[in-house]
CSV table of C-alpha atoms in Angstrom, one decimal:
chain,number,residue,atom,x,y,z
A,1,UNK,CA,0.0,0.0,0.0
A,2,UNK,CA,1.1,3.4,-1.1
A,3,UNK,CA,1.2,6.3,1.5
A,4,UNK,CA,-0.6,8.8,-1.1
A,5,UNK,CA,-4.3,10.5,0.1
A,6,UNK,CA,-7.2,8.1,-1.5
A,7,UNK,CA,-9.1,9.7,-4.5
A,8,UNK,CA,-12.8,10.6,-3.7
A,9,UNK,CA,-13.8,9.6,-7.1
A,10,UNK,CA,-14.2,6.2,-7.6
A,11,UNK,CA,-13.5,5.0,-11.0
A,12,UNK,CA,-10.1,3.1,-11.5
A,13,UNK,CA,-7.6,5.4,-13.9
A,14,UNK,CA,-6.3,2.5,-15.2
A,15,UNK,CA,-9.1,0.7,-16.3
A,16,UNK,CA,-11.9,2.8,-15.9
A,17,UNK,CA,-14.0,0.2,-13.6
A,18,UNK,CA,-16.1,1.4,-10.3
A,19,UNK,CA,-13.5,0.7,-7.5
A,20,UNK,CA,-15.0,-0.5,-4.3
A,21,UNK,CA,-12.5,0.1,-1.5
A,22,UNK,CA,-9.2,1.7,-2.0
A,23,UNK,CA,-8.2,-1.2,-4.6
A,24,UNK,CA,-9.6,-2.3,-8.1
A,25,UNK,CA,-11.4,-5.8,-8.4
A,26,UNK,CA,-10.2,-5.7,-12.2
A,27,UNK,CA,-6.4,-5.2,-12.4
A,28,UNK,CA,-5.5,-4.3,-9.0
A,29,UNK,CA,-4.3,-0.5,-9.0
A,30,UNK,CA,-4.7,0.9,-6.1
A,31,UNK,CA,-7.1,4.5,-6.1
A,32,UNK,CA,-4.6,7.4,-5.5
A,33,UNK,CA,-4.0,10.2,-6.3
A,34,UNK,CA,-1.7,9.9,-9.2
A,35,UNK,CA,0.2,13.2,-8.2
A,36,UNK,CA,3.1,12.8,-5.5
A,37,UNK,CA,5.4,14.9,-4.0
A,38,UNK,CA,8.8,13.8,-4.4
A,39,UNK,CA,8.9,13.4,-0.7
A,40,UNK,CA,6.4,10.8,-1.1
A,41,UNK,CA,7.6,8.4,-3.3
A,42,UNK,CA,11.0,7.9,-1.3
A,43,UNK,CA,8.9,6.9,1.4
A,44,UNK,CA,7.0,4.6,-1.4
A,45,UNK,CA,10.3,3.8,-2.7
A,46,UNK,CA,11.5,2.4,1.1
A,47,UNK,CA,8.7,0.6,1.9
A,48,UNK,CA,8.7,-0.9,-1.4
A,49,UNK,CA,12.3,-2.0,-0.6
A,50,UNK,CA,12.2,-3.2,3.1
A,51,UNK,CA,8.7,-5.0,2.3
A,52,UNK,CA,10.3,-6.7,-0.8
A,53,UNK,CA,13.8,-7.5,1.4
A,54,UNK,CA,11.6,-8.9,4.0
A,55,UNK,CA,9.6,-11.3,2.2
A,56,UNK,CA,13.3,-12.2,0.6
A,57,UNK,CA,14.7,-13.2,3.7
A,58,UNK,CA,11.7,-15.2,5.2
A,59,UNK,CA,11.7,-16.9,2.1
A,60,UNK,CA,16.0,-17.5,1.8
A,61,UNK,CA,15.8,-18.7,4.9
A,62,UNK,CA,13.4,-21.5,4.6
A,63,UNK,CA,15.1,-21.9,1.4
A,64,UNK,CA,18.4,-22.9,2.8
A,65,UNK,CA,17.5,-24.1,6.2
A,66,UNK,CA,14.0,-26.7,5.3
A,67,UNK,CA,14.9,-28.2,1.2
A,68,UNK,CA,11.5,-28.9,0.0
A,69,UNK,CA,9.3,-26.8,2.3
A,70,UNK,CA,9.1,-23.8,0.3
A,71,UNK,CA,8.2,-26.0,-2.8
A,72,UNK,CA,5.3,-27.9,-1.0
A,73,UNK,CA,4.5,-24.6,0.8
A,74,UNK,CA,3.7,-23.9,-3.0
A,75,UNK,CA,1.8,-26.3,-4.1
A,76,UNK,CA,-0.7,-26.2,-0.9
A,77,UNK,CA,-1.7,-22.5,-2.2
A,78,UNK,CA,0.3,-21.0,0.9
A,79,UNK,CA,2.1,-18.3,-1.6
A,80,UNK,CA,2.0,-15.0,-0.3
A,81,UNK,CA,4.2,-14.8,2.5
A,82,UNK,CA,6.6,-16.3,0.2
A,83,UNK,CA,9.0,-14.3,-2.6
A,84,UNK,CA,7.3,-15.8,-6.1
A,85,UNK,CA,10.1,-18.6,-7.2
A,86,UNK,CA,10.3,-17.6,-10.5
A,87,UNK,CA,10.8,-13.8,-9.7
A,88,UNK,CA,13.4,-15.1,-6.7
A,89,UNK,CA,15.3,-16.9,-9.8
A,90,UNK,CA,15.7,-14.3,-11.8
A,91,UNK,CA,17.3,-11.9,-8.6
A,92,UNK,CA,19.7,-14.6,-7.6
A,93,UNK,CA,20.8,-15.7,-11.3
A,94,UNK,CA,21.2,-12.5,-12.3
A,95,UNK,CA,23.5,-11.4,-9.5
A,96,UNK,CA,25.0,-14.9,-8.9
A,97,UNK,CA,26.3,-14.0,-13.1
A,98,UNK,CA,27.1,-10.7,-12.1
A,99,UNK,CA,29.7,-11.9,-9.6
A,100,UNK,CA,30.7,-14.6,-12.0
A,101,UNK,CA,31.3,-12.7,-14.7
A,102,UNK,CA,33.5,-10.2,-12.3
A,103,UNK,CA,35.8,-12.3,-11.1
A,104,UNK,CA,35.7,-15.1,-13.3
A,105,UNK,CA,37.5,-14.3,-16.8
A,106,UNK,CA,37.8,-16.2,-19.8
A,107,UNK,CA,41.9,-15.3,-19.4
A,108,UNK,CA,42.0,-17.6,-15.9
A,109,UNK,CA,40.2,-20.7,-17.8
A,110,UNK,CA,42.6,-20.6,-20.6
A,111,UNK,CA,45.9,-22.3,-18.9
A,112,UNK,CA,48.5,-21.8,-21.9
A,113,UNK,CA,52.1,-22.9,-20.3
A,114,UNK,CA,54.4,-20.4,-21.9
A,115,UNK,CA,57.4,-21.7,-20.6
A,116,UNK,CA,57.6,-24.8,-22.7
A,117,UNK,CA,60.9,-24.1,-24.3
A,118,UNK,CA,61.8,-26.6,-27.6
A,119,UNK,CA,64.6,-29.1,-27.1
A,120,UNK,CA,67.4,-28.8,-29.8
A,121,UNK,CA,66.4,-31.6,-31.5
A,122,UNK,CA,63.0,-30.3,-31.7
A,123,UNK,CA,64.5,-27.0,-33.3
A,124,UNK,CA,66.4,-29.2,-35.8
A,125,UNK,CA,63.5,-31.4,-36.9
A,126,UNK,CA,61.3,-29.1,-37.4
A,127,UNK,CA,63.7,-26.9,-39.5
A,128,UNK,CA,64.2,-30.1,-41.3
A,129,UNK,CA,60.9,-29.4,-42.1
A,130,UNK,CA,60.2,-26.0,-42.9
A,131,UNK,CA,63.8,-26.5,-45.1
A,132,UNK,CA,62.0,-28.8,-47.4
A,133,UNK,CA,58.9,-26.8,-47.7
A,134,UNK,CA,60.9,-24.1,-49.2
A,135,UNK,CA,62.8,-25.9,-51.5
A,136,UNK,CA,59.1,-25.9,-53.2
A,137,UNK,CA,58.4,-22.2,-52.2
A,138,UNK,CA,61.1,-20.3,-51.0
A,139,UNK,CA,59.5,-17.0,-51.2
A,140,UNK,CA,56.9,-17.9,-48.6
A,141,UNK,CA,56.9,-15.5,-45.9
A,142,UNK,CA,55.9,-17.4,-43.0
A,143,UNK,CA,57.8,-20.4,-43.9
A,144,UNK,CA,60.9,-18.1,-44.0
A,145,UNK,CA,60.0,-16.4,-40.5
A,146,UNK,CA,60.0,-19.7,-39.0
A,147,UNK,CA,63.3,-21.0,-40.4
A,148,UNK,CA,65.0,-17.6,-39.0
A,149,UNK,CA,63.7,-18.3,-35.3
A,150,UNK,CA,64.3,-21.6,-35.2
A,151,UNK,CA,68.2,-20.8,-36.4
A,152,UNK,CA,68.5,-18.1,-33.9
A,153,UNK,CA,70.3,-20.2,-31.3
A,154,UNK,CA,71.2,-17.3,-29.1
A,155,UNK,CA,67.1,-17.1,-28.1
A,156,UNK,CA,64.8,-19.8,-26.5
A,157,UNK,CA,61.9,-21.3,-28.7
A,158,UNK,CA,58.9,-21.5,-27.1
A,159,UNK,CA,55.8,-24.1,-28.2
A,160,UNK,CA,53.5,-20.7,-28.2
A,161,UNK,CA,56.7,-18.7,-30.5
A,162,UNK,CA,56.1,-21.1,-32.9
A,163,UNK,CA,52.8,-21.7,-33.5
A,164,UNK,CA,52.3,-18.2,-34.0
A,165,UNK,CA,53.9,-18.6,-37.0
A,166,UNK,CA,52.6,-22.4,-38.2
A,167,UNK,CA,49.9,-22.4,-41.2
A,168,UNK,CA,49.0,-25.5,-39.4
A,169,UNK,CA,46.9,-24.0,-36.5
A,170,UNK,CA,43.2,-24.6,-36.7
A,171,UNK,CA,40.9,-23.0,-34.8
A,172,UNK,CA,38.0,-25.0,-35.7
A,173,UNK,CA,38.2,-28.6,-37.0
A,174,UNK,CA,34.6,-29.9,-37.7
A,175,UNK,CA,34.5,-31.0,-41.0
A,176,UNK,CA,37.8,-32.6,-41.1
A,177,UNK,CA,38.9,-30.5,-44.4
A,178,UNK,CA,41.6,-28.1,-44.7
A,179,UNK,CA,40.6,-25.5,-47.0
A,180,UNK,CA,42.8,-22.0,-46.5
A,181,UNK,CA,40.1,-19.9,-48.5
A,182,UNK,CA,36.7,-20.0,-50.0
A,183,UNK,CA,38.1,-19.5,-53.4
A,184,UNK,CA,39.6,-23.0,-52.5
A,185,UNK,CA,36.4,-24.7,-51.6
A,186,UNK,CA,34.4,-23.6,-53.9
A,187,UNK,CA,36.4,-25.2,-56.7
A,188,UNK,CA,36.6,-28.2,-55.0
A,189,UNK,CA,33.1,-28.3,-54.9
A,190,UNK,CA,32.9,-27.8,-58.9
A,191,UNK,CA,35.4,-30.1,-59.1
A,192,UNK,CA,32.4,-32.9,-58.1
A,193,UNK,CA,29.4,-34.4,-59.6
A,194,UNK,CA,26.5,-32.6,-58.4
A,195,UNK,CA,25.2,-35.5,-56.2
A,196,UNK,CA,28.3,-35.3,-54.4
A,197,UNK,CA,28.5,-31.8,-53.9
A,198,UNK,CA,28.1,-30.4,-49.7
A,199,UNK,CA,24.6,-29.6,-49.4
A,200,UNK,CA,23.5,-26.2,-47.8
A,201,UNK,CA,23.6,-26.8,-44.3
A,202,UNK,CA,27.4,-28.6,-44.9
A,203,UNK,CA,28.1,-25.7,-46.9
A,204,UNK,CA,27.5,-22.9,-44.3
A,205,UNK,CA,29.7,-25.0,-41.7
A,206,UNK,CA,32.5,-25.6,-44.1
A,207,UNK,CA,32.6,-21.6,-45.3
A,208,UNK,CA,32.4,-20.6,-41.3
A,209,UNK,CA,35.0,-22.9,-39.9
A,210,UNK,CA,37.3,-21.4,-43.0
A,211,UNK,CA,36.2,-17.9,-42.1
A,212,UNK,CA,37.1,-18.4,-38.4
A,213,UNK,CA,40.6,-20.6,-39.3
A,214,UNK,CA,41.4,-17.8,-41.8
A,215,UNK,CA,40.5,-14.9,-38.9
A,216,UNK,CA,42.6,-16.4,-36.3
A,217,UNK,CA,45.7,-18.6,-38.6
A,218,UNK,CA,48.3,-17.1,-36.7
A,219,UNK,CA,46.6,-16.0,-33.5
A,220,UNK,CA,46.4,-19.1,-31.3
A,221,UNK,CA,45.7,-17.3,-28.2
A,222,UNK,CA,43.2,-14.7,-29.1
A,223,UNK,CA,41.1,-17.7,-31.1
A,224,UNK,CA,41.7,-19.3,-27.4
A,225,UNK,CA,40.2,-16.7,-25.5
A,226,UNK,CA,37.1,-15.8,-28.2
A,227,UNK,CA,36.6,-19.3,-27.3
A,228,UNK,CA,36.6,-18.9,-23.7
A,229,UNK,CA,34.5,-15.6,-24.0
A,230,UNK,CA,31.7,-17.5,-26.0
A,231,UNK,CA,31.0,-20.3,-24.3
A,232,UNK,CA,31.3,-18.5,-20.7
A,233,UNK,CA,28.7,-15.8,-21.7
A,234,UNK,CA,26.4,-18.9,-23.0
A,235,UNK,CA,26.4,-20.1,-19.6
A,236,UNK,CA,23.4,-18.2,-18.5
A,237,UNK,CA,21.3,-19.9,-21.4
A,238,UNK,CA,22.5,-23.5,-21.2
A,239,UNK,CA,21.3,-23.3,-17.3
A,240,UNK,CA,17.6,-21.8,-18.6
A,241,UNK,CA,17.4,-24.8,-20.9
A,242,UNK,CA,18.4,-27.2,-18.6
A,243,UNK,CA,16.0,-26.2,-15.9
A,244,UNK,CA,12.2,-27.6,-17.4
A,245,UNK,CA,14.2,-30.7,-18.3
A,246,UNK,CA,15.8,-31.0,-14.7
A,247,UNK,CA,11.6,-30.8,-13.8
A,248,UNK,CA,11.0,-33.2,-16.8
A,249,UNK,CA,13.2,-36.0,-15.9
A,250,UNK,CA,12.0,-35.4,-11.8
A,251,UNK,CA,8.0,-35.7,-13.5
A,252,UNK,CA,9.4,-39.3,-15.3
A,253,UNK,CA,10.7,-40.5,-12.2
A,254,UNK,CA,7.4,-40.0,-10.1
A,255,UNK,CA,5.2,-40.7,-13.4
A,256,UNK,CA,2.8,-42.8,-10.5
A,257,UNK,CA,2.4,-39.9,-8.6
A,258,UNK,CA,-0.8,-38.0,-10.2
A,259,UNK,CA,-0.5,-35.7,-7.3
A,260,UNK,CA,2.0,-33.9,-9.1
A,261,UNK,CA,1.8,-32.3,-12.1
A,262,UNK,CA,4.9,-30.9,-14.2
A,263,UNK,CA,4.6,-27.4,-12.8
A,264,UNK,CA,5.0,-28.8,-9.2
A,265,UNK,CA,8.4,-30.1,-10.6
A,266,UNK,CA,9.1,-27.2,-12.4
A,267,UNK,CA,8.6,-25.6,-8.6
A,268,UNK,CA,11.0,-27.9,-7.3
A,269,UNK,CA,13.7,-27.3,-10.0
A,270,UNK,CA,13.8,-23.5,-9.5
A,271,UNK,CA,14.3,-23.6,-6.1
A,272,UNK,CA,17.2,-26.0,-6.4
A,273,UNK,CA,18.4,-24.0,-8.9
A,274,UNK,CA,18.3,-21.1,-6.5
A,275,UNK,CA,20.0,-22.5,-3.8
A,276,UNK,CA,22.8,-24.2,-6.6
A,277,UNK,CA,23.9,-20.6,-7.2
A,278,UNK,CA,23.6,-19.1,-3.4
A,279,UNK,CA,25.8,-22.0,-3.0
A,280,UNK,CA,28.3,-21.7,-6.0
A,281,UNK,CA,28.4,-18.0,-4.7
A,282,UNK,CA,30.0,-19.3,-1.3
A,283,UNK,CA,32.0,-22.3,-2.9
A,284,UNK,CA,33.5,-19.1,-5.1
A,285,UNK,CA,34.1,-17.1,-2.8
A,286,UNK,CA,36.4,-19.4,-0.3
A,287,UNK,CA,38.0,-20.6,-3.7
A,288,UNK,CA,38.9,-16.9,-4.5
A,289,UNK,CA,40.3,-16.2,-0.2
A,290,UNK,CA,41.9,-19.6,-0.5
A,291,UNK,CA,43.7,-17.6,-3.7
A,292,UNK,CA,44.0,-14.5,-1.2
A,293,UNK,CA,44.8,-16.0,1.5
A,294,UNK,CA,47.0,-19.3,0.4
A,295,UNK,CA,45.1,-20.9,3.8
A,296,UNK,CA,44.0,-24.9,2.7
A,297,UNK,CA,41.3,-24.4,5.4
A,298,UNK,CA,39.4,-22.6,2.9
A,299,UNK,CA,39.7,-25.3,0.3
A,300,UNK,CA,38.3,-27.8,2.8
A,301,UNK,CA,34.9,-25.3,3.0
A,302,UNK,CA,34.3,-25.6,-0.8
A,303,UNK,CA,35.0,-29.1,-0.8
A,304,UNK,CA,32.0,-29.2,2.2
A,305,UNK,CA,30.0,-27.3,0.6
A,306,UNK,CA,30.0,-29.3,-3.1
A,307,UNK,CA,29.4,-32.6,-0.3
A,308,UNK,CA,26.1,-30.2,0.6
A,309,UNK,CA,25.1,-29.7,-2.4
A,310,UNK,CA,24.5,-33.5,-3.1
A,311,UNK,CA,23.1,-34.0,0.3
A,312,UNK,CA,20.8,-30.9,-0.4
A,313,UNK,CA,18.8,-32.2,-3.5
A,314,UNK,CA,18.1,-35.6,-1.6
A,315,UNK,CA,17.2,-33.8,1.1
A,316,UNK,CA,14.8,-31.8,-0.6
A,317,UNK,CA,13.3,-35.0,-2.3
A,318,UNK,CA,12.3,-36.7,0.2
A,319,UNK,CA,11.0,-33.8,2.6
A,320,UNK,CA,8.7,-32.6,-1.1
A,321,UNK,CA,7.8,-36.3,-2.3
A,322,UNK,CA,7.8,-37.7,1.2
A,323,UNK,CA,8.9,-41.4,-0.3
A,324,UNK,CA,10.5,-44.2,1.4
A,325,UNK,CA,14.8,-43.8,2.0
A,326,UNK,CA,15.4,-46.5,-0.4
A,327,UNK,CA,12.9,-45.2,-3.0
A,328,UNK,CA,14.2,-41.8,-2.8
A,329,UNK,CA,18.1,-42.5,-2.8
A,330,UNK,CA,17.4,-44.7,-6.1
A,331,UNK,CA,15.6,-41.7,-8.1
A,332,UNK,CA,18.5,-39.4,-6.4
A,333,UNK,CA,20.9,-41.5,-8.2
A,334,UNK,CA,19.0,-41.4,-11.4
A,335,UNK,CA,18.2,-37.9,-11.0
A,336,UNK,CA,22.3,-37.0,-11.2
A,337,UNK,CA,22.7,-39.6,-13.8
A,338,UNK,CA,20.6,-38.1,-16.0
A,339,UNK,CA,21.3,-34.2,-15.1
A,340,UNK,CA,24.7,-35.5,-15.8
A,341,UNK,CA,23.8,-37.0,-19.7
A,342,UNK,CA,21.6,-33.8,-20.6
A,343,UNK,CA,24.0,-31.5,-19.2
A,344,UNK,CA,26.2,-32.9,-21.1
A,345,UNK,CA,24.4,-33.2,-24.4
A,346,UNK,CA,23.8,-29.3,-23.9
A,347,UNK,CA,27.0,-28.3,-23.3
A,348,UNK,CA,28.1,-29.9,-26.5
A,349,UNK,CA,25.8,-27.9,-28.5
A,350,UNK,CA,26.2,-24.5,-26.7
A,351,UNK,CA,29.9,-25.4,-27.6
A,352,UNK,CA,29.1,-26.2,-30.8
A,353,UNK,CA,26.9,-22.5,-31.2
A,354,UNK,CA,28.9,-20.6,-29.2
A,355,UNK,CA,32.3,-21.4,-32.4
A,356,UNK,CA,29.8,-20.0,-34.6
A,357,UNK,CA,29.0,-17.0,-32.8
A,358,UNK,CA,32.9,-16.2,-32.7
């Protein structure tokens, strides 16, 4: 309820229907007077805040503290005193990425050792190598760059120094071919009967994976860290998908219970989800002290918490489908098995979209 004077005149101003009381029966809005001082809508604006952070607590705490209460509070109708689950997945997602995406960059999950230095021998067969090539075209630059550092013996070689300058990287790899332009592919698709020829879907791989592979020939580590960047910032998405088939595989499992229909899963899901990220939050943040700090003690806390995690979801089973021990432990086990197969088939294909996003 806002703190603004009631309007003697009773039709609603949004809707235009006869309001009996301070609220309309039709969409809700309450009857003010549309006109407030500024002083009035802080005090609107704080109550909106403390009545929104109390009913966020309540709820976290149940959340944390009773697994599977808030999602059979849920389904018996008891909603209001409660913090909507869908609207409570969105806040902690959405900040749980923010602090991911803070401290967490695609640089630290790209582990490149730079200090692999090449053995003589190396050095000597792999000029070998570039020697011969050449002898067939000894006005190629690259070819000429590389023969130059590798007989510099008064400097190291490093694996990275010298595949910055190989023809041979490859960003992408799907189709198995090693085409360095389109001009390339093309005739060798004119090359071949017409029945043989890629068809369009083949076609727009082939031409992407030589776009990217001619983009980043002689850039390992940026193609590296594009990578990275794509696939992290996918993240958010593979998690949205994966959530109604989490509730899908849980609504397969207790097919025999008609009790519960797919949105009671779906229920379920969310708030596991929501806890799965208040709790990759802490297991983040004693990996990050741990970092800090260099103390092992930390270490042991994440390594307590991933243990709660598990224990969490069974928890929450059998306190929201109130089934036997032995009943529940079994469709645990299948639970993870499955989560693990699906979130596995989906990080595949975000793989697979996020290349050809690059």
């Amino acid at each position: 309820m806002s703190h603004a004077p009631e309007r003697t005149e009773k039709n609603c101003l949004n809707c235009g229907t006869t309001v009996q009381g301070r609220y309309c029966h039709i969409c809700g809005q309450e009857n003010t007077v549309p006109k407030e001082s500024f002083w009035s809508l802080v005090i609107h604006f704080f109550y909106d805040i403390t009545h929104f952070d109390s009913k966020f607590f309540d709820t976290l705490r149940y959340l944390l503290f009773k697994p599977g209460y808030l999602s059979s509070r849920f389904m018996m109708g008891k909603r209001a005193s409660f913090l909507n689950p869908v609207r409570m997945y969105v806040f902690t997602s959405a900040f749980f990425f923010i602090v991911f995406f803070t401290f967490f960059k695609s640089d630290s999950a790209i582990k490149w050792d730079d200090t692999v230095v090449l053995t003589q021998d190396d050095r000597d067969s792999i000029l070998k190598t570039v020697e011969e090539k050449l002898s067939k075209t000894p006005n190629d630059e690259f070819l000429l760059k590389q023969a130059n550092l590798l007989k510099d013996t008064s400097k190291p070689v490093r694996s990275m120094d010298f595949l910055e300058l190989s023809e041979d990287f490859r960003a992408l790899s799907v189709t198995g071919n090693n085409y360095k332009s389109l001009e390339e592919y093309d005739s060798a698709q004119k090359k071949l009967p017409p029945g043989e020829r890629d068809g369009w879907f083949s076609q727009q791989i082939q031409k992407k994976e030589i776009e990217i592979n001619s983009r980043y020939r002689y850039r390992p580590k940026q193609a590296l860290k594009d990578v990275a960047d794509a696939v992290l910032h996918k993240l958010p998405y593979l998690l949205f998908v994966s959530l109604p088939l989490f509730a899908f595989v849980l609504k397969l499992l207790y097919f025999r219970h008609k009790e519960y229909y797919y949105a009671d899963h779906a229920i379920f899901s969310v708030h596991h989800y929501i806890f799965s990220f208040i709790n990759l939050l802490f297991i983040m943040g004693f990996s990050k002290l741990e970092d800090i700090t260099g103390w092992g003690i930390f270490s042991i806390g994440a390594i307590l918490l991933v243990l709660l995690w598990f224990f969490y979801l069974y928890k929450g089973m059998r306190n929201f489908y109130h089934q036997r021990r032995g009943k529940t432990i079994l469709k645990y086990l299948l639970l993870n098995l499955s989560a693990l197969v699906i979130n596995i088939i989906l990080m595949a294909l975000f793989f697979f979209l996020s290349i050809f996003t690059i």
